[in-house]
Short mmCIF file of N, CA and C in Angstrom, two decimals:
data_model
loop_
_atom_site.label_atom_id
_atom_site.label_comp_id
_atom_site.label_asym_id
_atom_site.label_seq_id
_atom_site.Cartn_x
_atom_site.Cartn_y
_atom_site.Cartn_z
N MET A 1 -13.99 -0.84 -13.94
CA MET A 1 -12.46 -1.17 -13.82
C MET A 1 -12.32 -1.16 -12.44
N THR A 2 -11.49 -2.62 -11.62
CA THR A 2 -11.23 -2.15 -10.14
C THR A 2 -9.79 -2.79 -10.17
N PRO A 3 -8.78 -1.81 -9.35
CA PRO A 3 -7.67 -2.57 -9.45
C PRO A 3 -7.46 -3.38 -8.31
N ALA A 4 -6.70 -4.42 -8.38
CA ALA A 4 -6.30 -5.30 -7.38
C ALA A 4 -5.61 -4.54 -6.33
N ALA A 5 -5.20 -5.10 -4.72
CA ALA A 5 -4.67 -4.46 -3.85
C ALA A 5 -3.81 -4.96 -3.06
N VAL A 6 -2.70 -4.90 -2.59
CA VAL A 6 -1.75 -5.33 -1.59
C VAL A 6 -1.21 -4.23 -0.65
N VAL A 7 -1.49 -5.24 0.50
CA VAL A 7 -1.17 -4.43 1.80
C VAL A 7 0.04 -4.85 2.57
N LEU A 8 1.01 -4.28 2.67
CA LEU A 8 2.62 -4.70 2.95
C LEU A 8 2.29 -4.69 4.49
N ALA A 9 2.56 -5.72 5.03
CA ALA A 9 2.61 -6.07 6.37
C ALA A 9 3.37 -7.08 7.24
N ALA A 10 4.71 -7.23 6.35
CA ALA A 10 5.57 -8.27 6.70
C ALA A 10 6.37 -8.02 7.83
N GLY A 11 6.70 -6.62 7.60
CA GLY A 11 7.95 -6.19 8.89
C GLY A 11 7.75 -6.28 10.02
N ALA A 12 9.00 -6.22 10.79
CA ALA A 12 8.96 -6.41 12.33
C ALA A 12 8.69 -5.30 13.45
N SER A 13 8.69 -4.27 12.44
CA SER A 13 7.98 -3.11 13.14
C SER A 13 9.45 -2.67 14.43
N THR A 14 10.79 -2.95 14.02
CA THR A 14 11.64 -2.77 15.18
C THR A 14 12.16 -1.36 15.61
N ARG A 15 11.45 -0.28 14.99
CA ARG A 15 11.50 1.43 15.15
C ARG A 15 10.14 1.29 15.99
N MET A 16 9.37 1.14 16.01
CA MET A 16 7.94 1.37 17.08
C MET A 16 8.00 0.01 17.98
N GLY A 17 8.84 -0.83 18.09
CA GLY A 17 9.05 -1.89 19.31
C GLY A 17 7.95 -2.48 19.66
N ARG A 18 6.94 -2.40 19.05
CA ARG A 18 6.09 -3.48 18.82
C ARG A 18 5.18 -3.78 17.52
N PRO A 19 4.74 -4.44 17.31
CA PRO A 19 3.61 -5.06 16.04
C PRO A 19 2.95 -3.96 15.71
N LYS A 20 3.57 -2.89 14.51
CA LYS A 20 2.82 -1.71 14.19
C LYS A 20 1.33 -2.31 13.59
N GLN A 21 1.72 -3.71 12.84
CA GLN A 21 0.16 -3.70 12.42
C GLN A 21 -0.97 -4.29 13.44
N LEU A 22 -0.68 -4.29 14.50
CA LEU A 22 -1.67 -4.83 15.47
C LEU A 22 -2.06 -3.91 16.26
N LEU A 23 -1.26 -2.53 16.19
CA LEU A 23 -1.76 -1.48 16.82
C LEU A 23 -3.21 -0.83 16.54
N GLN A 24 -4.14 -0.08 17.30
CA GLN A 24 -5.15 0.03 17.26
C GLN A 24 -5.75 1.49 16.81
N HIS A 25 -6.01 1.71 15.81
CA HIS A 25 -6.97 3.09 15.52
C HIS A 25 -8.04 3.01 15.53
N HIS A 26 -8.67 3.69 16.15
CA HIS A 26 -10.11 3.88 16.21
C HIS A 26 -10.95 2.57 16.13
N GLY A 27 -10.42 1.92 17.09
CA GLY A 27 -10.88 0.26 17.47
C GLY A 27 -10.61 -0.74 16.27
N ARG A 28 -9.66 -0.62 15.24
CA ARG A 28 -9.41 -1.47 14.28
C ARG A 28 -7.63 -1.57 14.26
N SER A 29 -7.21 -2.88 13.94
CA SER A 29 -5.98 -2.70 13.97
C SER A 29 -5.49 -1.54 12.55
N PHE A 30 -3.98 -1.47 12.55
CA PHE A 30 -3.50 -1.03 11.70
C PHE A 30 -3.68 -1.45 10.19
N VAL A 31 -3.17 -3.09 10.08
CA VAL A 31 -3.50 -3.61 9.08
C VAL A 31 -5.00 -3.75 8.63
N GLY A 32 -6.07 -3.95 9.96
CA GLY A 32 -7.33 -3.74 9.25
C GLY A 32 -7.70 -2.23 8.98
N CYS A 33 -7.10 -1.35 9.07
CA CYS A 33 -7.58 -0.14 8.53
C CYS A 33 -7.02 -0.08 6.99
N ALA A 34 -5.79 -0.75 6.55
CA ALA A 34 -5.40 -0.57 5.34
C ALA A 34 -6.37 -1.38 4.47
N VAL A 35 -7.04 -2.86 5.25
CA VAL A 35 -7.83 -3.41 4.46
C VAL A 35 -9.13 -2.93 4.04
N ASP A 36 -9.29 -2.27 5.12
CA ASP A 36 -10.82 -1.13 4.74
C ASP A 36 -10.82 0.01 4.18
N LEU A 37 -9.39 0.42 3.62
CA LEU A 37 -9.18 1.69 2.74
C LEU A 37 -9.19 0.58 1.35
N ALA A 38 -8.83 -0.65 1.23
CA ALA A 38 -8.65 -0.86 0.02
C ALA A 38 -10.08 -1.83 -0.47
N ARG A 39 -10.95 -1.98 0.43
CA ARG A 39 -12.32 -2.40 0.35
C ARG A 39 -13.07 -1.70 0.07
N ILE A 40 -13.03 -0.38 0.54
CA ILE A 40 -14.06 0.63 0.52
C ILE A 40 -13.70 1.45 -1.10
N ALA A 41 -12.28 1.32 -1.39
CA ALA A 41 -12.01 1.75 -2.93
C ALA A 41 -12.51 0.74 -3.78
N GLY A 42 -13.32 -0.37 -3.64
CA GLY A 42 -13.37 -1.35 -4.38
C GLY A 42 -12.55 -2.17 -5.15
N CYS A 43 -11.53 -2.15 -4.47
CA CYS A 43 -10.55 -3.17 -4.77
C CYS A 43 -10.39 -4.90 -5.04
N ALA A 44 -10.20 -5.55 -5.66
CA ALA A 44 -10.30 -7.08 -5.70
C ALA A 44 -9.41 -7.73 -6.27
N PRO A 45 -8.33 -8.70 -6.29
CA PRO A 45 -8.75 -9.09 -4.86
C PRO A 45 -7.80 -7.98 -3.98
N ILE A 46 -7.80 -8.58 -2.57
CA ILE A 46 -7.27 -7.64 -1.53
C ILE A 46 -6.06 -8.96 -1.05
N ILE A 47 -4.91 -8.58 -1.09
CA ILE A 47 -3.70 -9.49 -0.78
C ILE A 47 -3.13 -8.74 0.66
N VAL A 48 -2.96 -9.53 1.85
CA VAL A 48 -2.17 -9.35 2.89
C VAL A 48 -0.73 -9.61 2.89
N VAL A 49 0.23 -9.20 3.07
CA VAL A 49 1.70 -9.62 2.78
C VAL A 49 2.01 -9.68 4.22
N THR A 50 2.39 -11.52 5.07
CA THR A 50 2.40 -11.33 6.09
C THR A 50 3.93 -11.69 6.31
N GLY A 51 4.83 -11.65 7.72
CA GLY A 51 5.89 -12.06 7.60
C GLY A 51 6.55 -12.27 9.16
N ALA A 52 6.58 -11.28 9.52
CA ALA A 52 7.59 -11.41 10.91
C ALA A 52 6.43 -11.82 12.42
N ILE A 53 5.20 -10.90 11.73
CA ILE A 53 3.90 -11.09 12.91
C ILE A 53 2.83 -12.03 12.04
N ASP A 54 2.27 -13.12 13.28
CA ASP A 54 1.36 -13.90 12.69
C ASP A 54 0.31 -13.30 12.62
N LEU A 55 -0.72 -12.90 11.76
CA LEU A 55 -1.72 -12.06 11.66
C LEU A 55 -3.00 -12.80 11.10
N SER A 56 -2.94 -14.29 11.63
CA SER A 56 -3.98 -14.93 11.34
C SER A 56 -5.29 -14.90 12.31
N GLY A 57 -5.19 -14.06 13.25
CA GLY A 57 -6.04 -14.11 14.09
C GLY A 57 -7.13 -12.67 13.97
N GLU A 58 -6.33 -11.78 12.78
CA GLU A 58 -7.20 -10.82 12.79
C GLU A 58 -8.54 -10.85 11.94
N ALA A 59 -9.51 -10.14 11.69
CA ALA A 59 -10.27 -10.33 11.05
C ALA A 59 -10.10 -9.60 9.82
N LEU A 60 -9.63 -10.10 8.85
CA LEU A 60 -9.30 -9.31 7.67
C LEU A 60 -9.86 -9.14 6.28
N ALA A 61 -11.17 -10.39 6.52
CA ALA A 61 -11.74 -10.50 5.31
C ALA A 61 -12.75 -9.06 4.67
N PRO A 62 -12.39 -9.10 3.25
CA PRO A 62 -12.47 -10.10 2.05
C PRO A 62 -10.96 -10.47 2.10
N ALA A 63 -9.64 -10.05 2.78
CA ALA A 63 -8.38 -9.74 2.31
C ALA A 63 -7.77 -11.65 2.31
N VAL A 64 -7.08 -11.65 1.56
CA VAL A 64 -6.36 -13.05 1.85
C VAL A 64 -4.95 -12.81 2.20
N LEU A 65 -4.52 -13.97 3.23
CA LEU A 65 -3.01 -13.59 3.88
C LEU A 65 -2.28 -14.50 3.40
N VAL A 66 -0.85 -13.62 2.38
CA VAL A 66 -0.11 -14.15 1.92
C VAL A 66 1.23 -14.70 2.77
N PRO A 67 1.60 -15.21 2.89
CA PRO A 67 3.26 -15.11 3.82
C PRO A 67 4.55 -14.94 2.93
N ASN A 68 5.37 -14.09 3.62
CA ASN A 68 6.66 -13.72 2.64
C ASN A 68 7.94 -14.45 3.56
N PRO A 69 8.33 -15.59 3.69
CA PRO A 69 9.40 -15.97 4.67
C PRO A 69 10.69 -15.15 4.22
N ASP A 70 10.61 -14.67 3.42
CA ASP A 70 11.97 -13.73 3.01
C ASP A 70 11.86 -12.62 3.05
N TRP A 71 10.61 -11.82 4.10
CA TRP A 71 10.58 -10.41 4.56
C TRP A 71 11.61 -9.54 4.90
N PRO A 72 12.66 -10.52 5.24
CA PRO A 72 13.99 -9.47 6.09
C PRO A 72 14.54 -9.19 4.88
N LEU A 73 14.38 -9.45 3.58
CA LEU A 73 15.07 -8.78 2.47
C LEU A 73 14.68 -7.66 2.04
N GLY A 74 13.46 -7.12 2.60
CA GLY A 74 12.99 -5.86 1.88
C GLY A 74 11.58 -5.88 1.46
N GLN A 75 11.21 -4.71 1.21
CA GLN A 75 9.61 -4.31 0.94
C GLN A 75 9.40 -4.98 -0.04
N LEU A 76 10.04 -4.87 -1.38
CA LEU A 76 9.96 -5.13 -2.41
C LEU A 76 9.60 -6.66 -2.93
N GLY A 77 10.40 -7.52 -1.90
CA GLY A 77 9.97 -8.94 -2.28
C GLY A 77 8.42 -9.15 -1.65
N SER A 78 8.25 -8.58 -0.74
CA SER A 78 6.81 -8.54 -0.18
C SER A 78 5.68 -8.00 -1.54
N LEU A 79 6.32 -7.01 -1.79
CA LEU A 79 5.05 -6.49 -2.79
C LEU A 79 5.27 -7.39 -3.97
N GLN A 80 6.26 -8.05 -4.00
CA GLN A 80 6.21 -9.21 -5.58
C GLN A 80 5.53 -10.03 -5.10
N ARG A 81 5.31 -10.87 -3.75
CA ARG A 81 4.93 -11.98 -3.37
C ARG A 81 3.37 -11.59 -3.60
N GLY A 82 2.98 -10.22 -2.95
CA GLY A 82 1.53 -9.83 -3.19
C GLY A 82 0.82 -9.89 -4.74
N LEU A 83 1.96 -9.39 -5.42
CA LEU A 83 1.28 -9.40 -6.90
C LEU A 83 1.24 -10.56 -7.62
N ALA A 84 2.10 -11.45 -7.09
CA ALA A 84 1.89 -12.79 -7.61
C ALA A 84 0.48 -13.40 -7.29
N ALA A 85 0.20 -13.44 -6.21
CA ALA A 85 -1.02 -14.15 -5.37
C ALA A 85 -2.07 -13.47 -6.07
N ALA A 86 -1.85 -11.98 -6.31
CA ALA A 86 -3.03 -11.01 -6.94
C ALA A 86 -3.36 -11.72 -8.39
N LEU A 87 -2.15 -11.62 -9.02
CA LEU A 87 -2.44 -12.15 -10.04
C LEU A 87 -3.26 -13.67 -10.48
N GLU A 88 -2.50 -14.52 -9.43
CA GLU A 88 -2.77 -16.07 -9.55
C GLU A 88 -4.14 -15.84 -9.34
N LEU A 89 -4.79 -14.58 -8.67
CA LEU A 89 -6.52 -14.59 -8.27
C LEU A 89 -7.27 -14.10 -9.54
N ARG A 90 -6.58 -13.39 -9.94
CA ARG A 90 -7.02 -12.09 -11.15
C ARG A 90 -5.79 -11.96 -12.09
N ALA A 91 -5.98 -13.04 -12.85
CA ALA A 91 -4.94 -12.62 -13.99
C ALA A 91 -5.12 -11.22 -14.73
N ASP A 92 -5.90 -11.01 -14.84
CA ASP A 92 -6.49 -9.86 -15.91
C ASP A 92 -6.14 -8.44 -15.07
N ALA A 93 -5.76 -8.08 -13.85
CA ALA A 93 -5.52 -7.46 -13.17
C ALA A 93 -5.48 -6.26 -13.64
N PRO A 94 -6.30 -4.64 -13.61
CA PRO A 94 -5.81 -3.92 -14.81
C PRO A 94 -4.54 -2.53 -14.38
N ALA A 95 -4.72 -3.16 -12.51
CA ALA A 95 -3.63 -2.30 -11.77
C ALA A 95 -3.35 -2.83 -10.25
N LEU A 96 -2.85 -2.61 -9.66
CA LEU A 96 -2.37 -2.83 -8.40
C LEU A 96 -2.22 -1.47 -7.57
N LEU A 97 -3.16 -1.27 -6.29
CA LEU A 97 -2.97 -0.57 -5.42
C LEU A 97 -2.33 -1.00 -4.13
N VAL A 98 -0.84 -0.32 -3.78
CA VAL A 98 -0.29 -0.95 -3.05
C VAL A 98 -0.41 0.35 -1.85
N LEU A 99 -0.43 -0.39 -0.64
CA LEU A 99 -0.87 -0.19 0.55
C LEU A 99 0.14 -0.03 2.07
N THR A 100 0.36 0.34 2.66
CA THR A 100 1.36 -0.04 3.98
C THR A 100 0.54 -0.05 5.14
N VAL A 101 1.19 -0.49 6.12
CA VAL A 101 0.35 -0.60 7.53
C VAL A 101 0.62 0.64 8.53
N ASP A 102 1.52 1.39 7.83
CA ASP A 102 2.10 2.63 8.79
C ASP A 102 0.88 4.18 8.32
N ARG A 103 0.11 3.93 7.75
CA ARG A 103 -0.69 5.01 7.47
C ARG A 103 -2.16 4.66 7.88
N PRO A 104 -2.63 4.23 9.02
CA PRO A 104 -3.90 4.19 9.28
C PRO A 104 -4.95 5.02 9.10
N HIS A 105 -3.89 6.63 9.09
CA HIS A 105 -5.20 7.54 9.33
C HIS A 105 -5.12 8.24 7.66
N LEU A 106 -4.97 7.21 7.02
CA LEU A 106 -5.38 7.80 5.39
C LEU A 106 -6.91 8.01 5.51
N ARG A 107 -7.42 9.08 4.66
CA ARG A 107 -8.72 9.24 4.68
C ARG A 107 -9.56 7.89 3.72
N PRO A 108 -10.16 7.48 3.76
CA PRO A 108 -10.92 6.65 2.93
C PRO A 108 -11.46 7.27 1.52
N GLY A 109 -11.49 8.86 1.78
CA GLY A 109 -11.82 9.58 0.32
C GLY A 109 -10.67 9.82 -0.54
N THR A 110 -9.57 10.00 0.14
CA THR A 110 -8.34 9.80 -0.78
C THR A 110 -8.08 8.68 -1.45
N VAL A 111 -8.46 7.74 -0.62
CA VAL A 111 -7.81 6.34 -1.49
C VAL A 111 -9.24 6.11 -2.84
N THR A 112 -9.96 6.60 -2.46
CA THR A 112 -11.44 6.24 -3.30
C THR A 112 -11.07 7.33 -4.53
N ALA A 113 -10.69 8.34 -4.07
CA ALA A 113 -10.24 9.36 -5.38
C ALA A 113 -9.05 9.03 -6.05
N LEU A 114 -8.34 8.58 -5.57
CA LEU A 114 -6.85 7.95 -6.48
C LEU A 114 -7.43 7.17 -7.09
N VAL A 115 -8.51 6.07 -6.75
CA VAL A 115 -8.75 4.96 -7.74
C VAL A 115 -9.64 5.39 -8.81
N GLU A 116 -10.31 6.70 -8.56
CA GLU A 116 -11.10 7.43 -9.75
C GLU A 116 -10.45 7.85 -10.47
N ALA A 117 -9.14 8.65 -10.34
CA ALA A 117 -8.54 8.93 -11.33
C ALA A 117 -7.71 8.21 -11.86
N TRP A 118 -7.15 7.02 -11.35
CA TRP A 118 -6.78 6.24 -12.35
C TRP A 118 -7.68 5.37 -13.19
N ARG A 119 -9.19 5.28 -12.58
CA ARG A 119 -10.10 4.86 -13.82
C ARG A 119 -10.07 5.99 -15.10
N ARG A 120 -9.75 6.88 -14.60
CA ARG A 120 -9.92 8.04 -15.97
C ARG A 120 -8.77 7.76 -16.87
N ASP A 121 -7.61 7.47 -16.34
CA ASP A 121 -6.50 7.40 -16.91
C ASP A 121 -5.47 5.93 -16.55
N PRO A 122 -6.01 4.82 -16.82
CA PRO A 122 -5.59 3.83 -16.36
C PRO A 122 -4.08 3.12 -16.87
N ALA A 123 -3.53 4.15 -17.66
CA ALA A 123 -2.32 3.63 -18.07
C ALA A 123 -1.46 4.74 -17.08
N GLY A 124 -1.75 5.51 -16.33
CA GLY A 124 -0.93 6.23 -15.26
C GLY A 124 -0.46 5.39 -14.33
N LEU A 125 0.57 5.80 -13.76
CA LEU A 125 1.30 5.47 -12.60
C LEU A 125 0.58 6.37 -11.49
N TRP A 126 -0.15 5.98 -10.16
CA TRP A 126 -0.87 7.45 -9.95
C TRP A 126 -0.30 7.23 -8.36
N GLN A 127 -0.09 8.58 -7.61
CA GLN A 127 0.35 8.62 -6.43
C GLN A 127 -0.52 10.21 -5.90
N PRO A 128 -0.99 10.03 -4.55
CA PRO A 128 -1.24 11.40 -4.35
C PRO A 128 -0.25 12.33 -3.98
N GLU A 129 -0.80 13.69 -4.02
CA GLU A 129 0.41 14.47 -4.16
C GLU A 129 -0.14 15.62 -2.74
N GLN A 130 0.66 16.06 -1.72
CA GLN A 130 0.29 16.99 -0.58
C GLN A 130 1.50 17.83 -0.81
N GLY A 131 1.00 19.30 -0.72
CA GLY A 131 1.97 20.48 -0.65
C GLY A 131 2.90 20.04 -1.98
N GLY A 132 2.96 19.57 -2.48
CA GLY A 132 3.93 19.51 -3.84
C GLY A 132 4.51 18.21 -3.81
N ARG A 133 4.48 17.24 -2.89
CA ARG A 133 5.28 16.14 -2.59
C ARG A 133 4.26 14.89 -2.85
N ARG A 134 5.10 14.02 -3.64
CA ARG A 134 4.26 12.82 -3.73
C ARG A 134 3.92 11.70 -2.67
N GLY A 135 3.03 11.32 -2.44
CA GLY A 135 3.18 10.06 -1.30
C GLY A 135 2.55 8.84 -1.50
N HIS A 136 1.80 8.29 -0.42
CA HIS A 136 1.42 6.83 -0.78
C HIS A 136 -0.15 7.21 -0.33
N PRO A 137 -1.12 5.90 -0.78
CA PRO A 137 -0.43 4.63 -1.93
C PRO A 137 0.02 5.35 -2.96
N VAL A 138 0.13 3.85 -3.68
CA VAL A 138 0.62 3.97 -5.29
C VAL A 138 0.05 3.05 -6.22
N ILE A 139 -0.53 3.49 -7.37
CA ILE A 139 -1.23 2.73 -7.84
C ILE A 139 0.04 2.55 -9.14
N TYR A 140 0.02 1.14 -9.41
CA TYR A 140 0.83 0.87 -10.77
C TYR A 140 -0.04 0.23 -12.09
N PRO A 141 0.28 0.76 -12.97
CA PRO A 141 -0.77 0.43 -13.79
C PRO A 141 -0.06 -1.39 -14.58
N ALA A 142 -1.28 -1.60 -15.15
CA ALA A 142 -1.00 -3.10 -15.74
C ALA A 142 0.39 -3.11 -16.69
N ALA A 143 0.47 -2.28 -17.40
CA ALA A 143 1.98 -2.26 -18.15
C ALA A 143 3.15 -2.41 -17.60
N LEU A 144 3.15 -1.52 -16.34
CA LEU A 144 4.29 -1.72 -15.26
C LEU A 144 4.22 -3.56 -14.39
N LEU A 145 3.21 -4.36 -14.11
CA LEU A 145 3.28 -5.33 -13.16
C LEU A 145 4.15 -5.95 -13.54
N PRO A 146 4.48 -6.35 -15.07
CA PRO A 146 5.58 -7.62 -15.18
C PRO A 146 7.11 -7.03 -15.05
N ALA A 147 7.40 -5.69 -15.16
CA ALA A 147 8.75 -4.95 -14.82
C ALA A 147 8.58 -5.15 -13.56
N LEU A 148 7.77 -4.69 -12.42
CA LEU A 148 8.00 -4.76 -11.21
C LEU A 148 7.99 -6.11 -10.10
N ALA A 149 7.05 -7.18 -11.43
CA ALA A 149 7.79 -8.47 -11.02
C ALA A 149 8.75 -9.06 -11.23
N GLY A 150 9.71 -8.52 -12.09
CA GLY A 150 10.99 -8.67 -12.56
C GLY A 150 11.94 -8.24 -11.94
N LEU A 151 11.68 -7.58 -10.63
CA LEU A 151 12.88 -6.49 -10.33
C LEU A 151 13.77 -7.52 -9.58
N PRO A 152 15.01 -7.16 -9.06
CA PRO A 152 15.56 -8.04 -7.85
C PRO A 152 14.76 -8.04 -6.55
N PRO A 153 14.42 -8.87 -5.90
CA PRO A 153 13.71 -8.58 -4.50
C PRO A 153 14.30 -7.70 -3.39
N THR A 154 15.65 -7.41 -3.84
CA THR A 154 16.18 -6.69 -2.68
C THR A 154 16.36 -5.00 -3.32
N ALA A 155 15.87 -5.11 -4.57
CA ALA A 155 15.95 -3.51 -5.41
C ALA A 155 14.90 -2.47 -4.30
N SER A 156 14.81 -1.53 -4.99
CA SER A 156 13.70 -0.49 -4.95
C SER A 156 12.85 -0.45 -6.18
N PRO A 157 11.65 -0.11 -6.45
CA PRO A 157 11.01 0.18 -7.59
C PRO A 157 11.48 1.70 -7.86
N ARG A 158 11.71 2.33 -7.28
CA ARG A 158 11.99 3.52 -7.54
C ARG A 158 12.88 3.66 -8.87
N PRO A 159 13.71 2.91 -9.10
CA PRO A 159 14.51 3.32 -10.84
C PRO A 159 13.35 2.78 -11.64
N LEU A 160 12.57 1.87 -11.38
CA LEU A 160 11.87 1.39 -12.51
C LEU A 160 10.62 2.92 -12.58
N VAL A 161 10.44 3.21 -11.51
CA VAL A 161 9.08 4.38 -12.17
C VAL A 161 9.71 5.82 -12.39
N ALA A 162 11.33 6.06 -12.21
CA ALA A 162 11.77 6.90 -12.78
C ALA A 162 12.00 6.99 -14.11
N ALA A 163 12.29 5.32 -14.85
CA ALA A 163 12.24 4.96 -16.13
C ALA A 163 11.18 5.24 -16.90
N HIS A 164 9.83 5.35 -16.14
CA HIS A 164 8.94 5.06 -16.56
C HIS A 164 8.07 6.81 -16.49
N ALA A 165 8.88 7.73 -16.32
CA ALA A 165 8.41 9.00 -15.96
C ALA A 165 7.14 9.53 -16.53
N ALA A 166 7.04 9.02 -17.59
CA ALA A 166 6.08 9.91 -18.45
C ALA A 166 4.72 9.30 -18.24
N LEU A 167 4.72 8.11 -17.23
CA LEU A 167 3.71 7.54 -16.67
C LEU A 167 3.35 8.11 -15.92
N ARG A 168 3.94 8.69 -15.22
CA ARG A 168 3.50 9.26 -13.53
C ARG A 168 2.44 10.62 -13.65
N ARG A 169 1.60 10.25 -12.43
CA ARG A 169 0.14 11.38 -12.71
C ARG A 169 0.40 11.23 -10.84
N THR A 170 0.16 12.44 -10.76
CA THR A 170 -0.49 12.80 -9.40
C THR A 170 -1.97 13.66 -8.94
N LEU A 171 -2.47 13.05 -7.90
CA LEU A 171 -3.70 13.69 -7.78
C LEU A 171 -3.29 14.74 -6.44
N ALA A 172 -3.58 15.98 -6.37
CA ALA A 172 -4.00 16.60 -5.32
C ALA A 172 -4.71 16.03 -4.12
N VAL A 173 -4.39 16.31 -3.21
CA VAL A 173 -5.07 16.07 -2.05
C VAL A 173 -5.29 16.81 -0.97
N ASP A 174 -5.86 16.91 0.26
CA ASP A 174 -5.77 17.91 1.36
C ASP A 174 -5.98 16.54 2.40
N ASP A 175 -4.73 15.73 2.62
CA ASP A 175 -4.53 14.25 3.22
C ASP A 175 -3.10 14.39 3.83
N PRO A 176 -2.89 14.90 4.86
CA PRO A 176 -1.18 15.26 5.37
C PRO A 176 -0.73 13.29 5.61
N ALA A 177 -2.00 12.59 5.81
CA ALA A 177 -1.42 11.32 6.10
C ALA A 177 -0.63 10.29 4.69
N VAL A 178 -0.87 11.13 3.64
CA VAL A 178 -0.41 10.31 2.54
C VAL A 178 1.15 10.80 2.81
N LEU A 179 1.81 11.60 3.34
CA LEU A 179 3.01 11.75 3.55
C LEU A 179 3.87 11.26 4.73
N ASP A 180 2.92 10.56 5.90
CA ASP A 180 3.04 10.76 6.98
C ASP A 180 3.41 9.21 7.72
N ASN A 181 4.59 8.20 7.57
CA ASN A 181 4.82 7.07 8.37
C ASN A 181 4.59 7.12 9.82
N LEU A 182 4.64 6.12 10.05
CA LEU A 182 4.47 6.13 11.77
C LEU A 182 4.97 5.14 12.14
N ASP A 183 6.13 5.42 12.19
CA ASP A 183 7.35 4.42 12.29
C ASP A 183 7.87 4.24 13.71
N HIS A 184 7.49 5.32 14.83
CA HIS A 184 8.31 5.55 16.16
C HIS A 184 7.45 5.59 17.21
N PRO A 185 7.16 5.32 18.13
CA PRO A 185 6.31 5.01 19.11
C PRO A 185 5.63 6.79 19.59
N GLU A 186 6.57 7.61 19.40
CA GLU A 186 6.20 9.31 19.40
C GLU A 186 5.23 9.51 18.11
N ASP A 187 5.65 9.05 16.76
CA ASP A 187 4.69 9.37 15.83
C ASP A 187 3.13 8.82 16.01
N LEU A 188 3.25 8.16 16.91
CA LEU A 188 1.58 7.93 17.50
C LEU A 188 0.67 9.01 17.82
N ALA A 189 1.47 10.23 18.50
CA ALA A 189 0.69 11.19 18.55
C ALA A 189 -0.15 11.99 17.88
N ARG A 190 0.60 11.79 16.56
CA ARG A 190 0.15 12.43 15.36
C ARG A 190 -1.18 12.07 14.72
N LEU A 191 -1.66 10.52 15.29
CA LEU A 191 -3.17 10.05 15.01
C LEU A 191 -4.49 10.72 15.52
N PRO A 192 -5.40 11.27 14.70
CA PRO A 192 -6.42 11.79 14.88
C PRO A 192 -7.28 11.36 15.92
#
């Protein structure tokens, strides 16, 4: 069993002041790092949702680029575009791993371990946990995908997650990046 994956890369990176998706970490763009994490974890298909920044020049194979012209409406709309594209390519996807471009320093072992935990309990909604706090990425199980797709695109998935609290699972990890958004220029100093 392998989940599909969506990489959310549609934003304008206004707080960073330059396209976060194209910033470099160990010789790879932030968006490329996210695709690599999904690929290493065995996800298929991998969808990269684009918007404000043209990513067509990036080497992102095997990912498929899906534009979201409505990206200014919020992140959930991009997630829904990515989910729809993933299900178009693989209607029987048993889960969806959601990655963002602001965590290029996530350890590949963290994402792989999260996918392995989901394989042991595929009905769960999985998140990594660091120091008692839930972080990212998130794996949504197949049972929640229709509800996720049906939310208003300007909403947040938090109420949906809260309504299905019995499905929530956490995997304890030793990876501070699961809690670490790189949103501002000064945040880049935390990159290993």
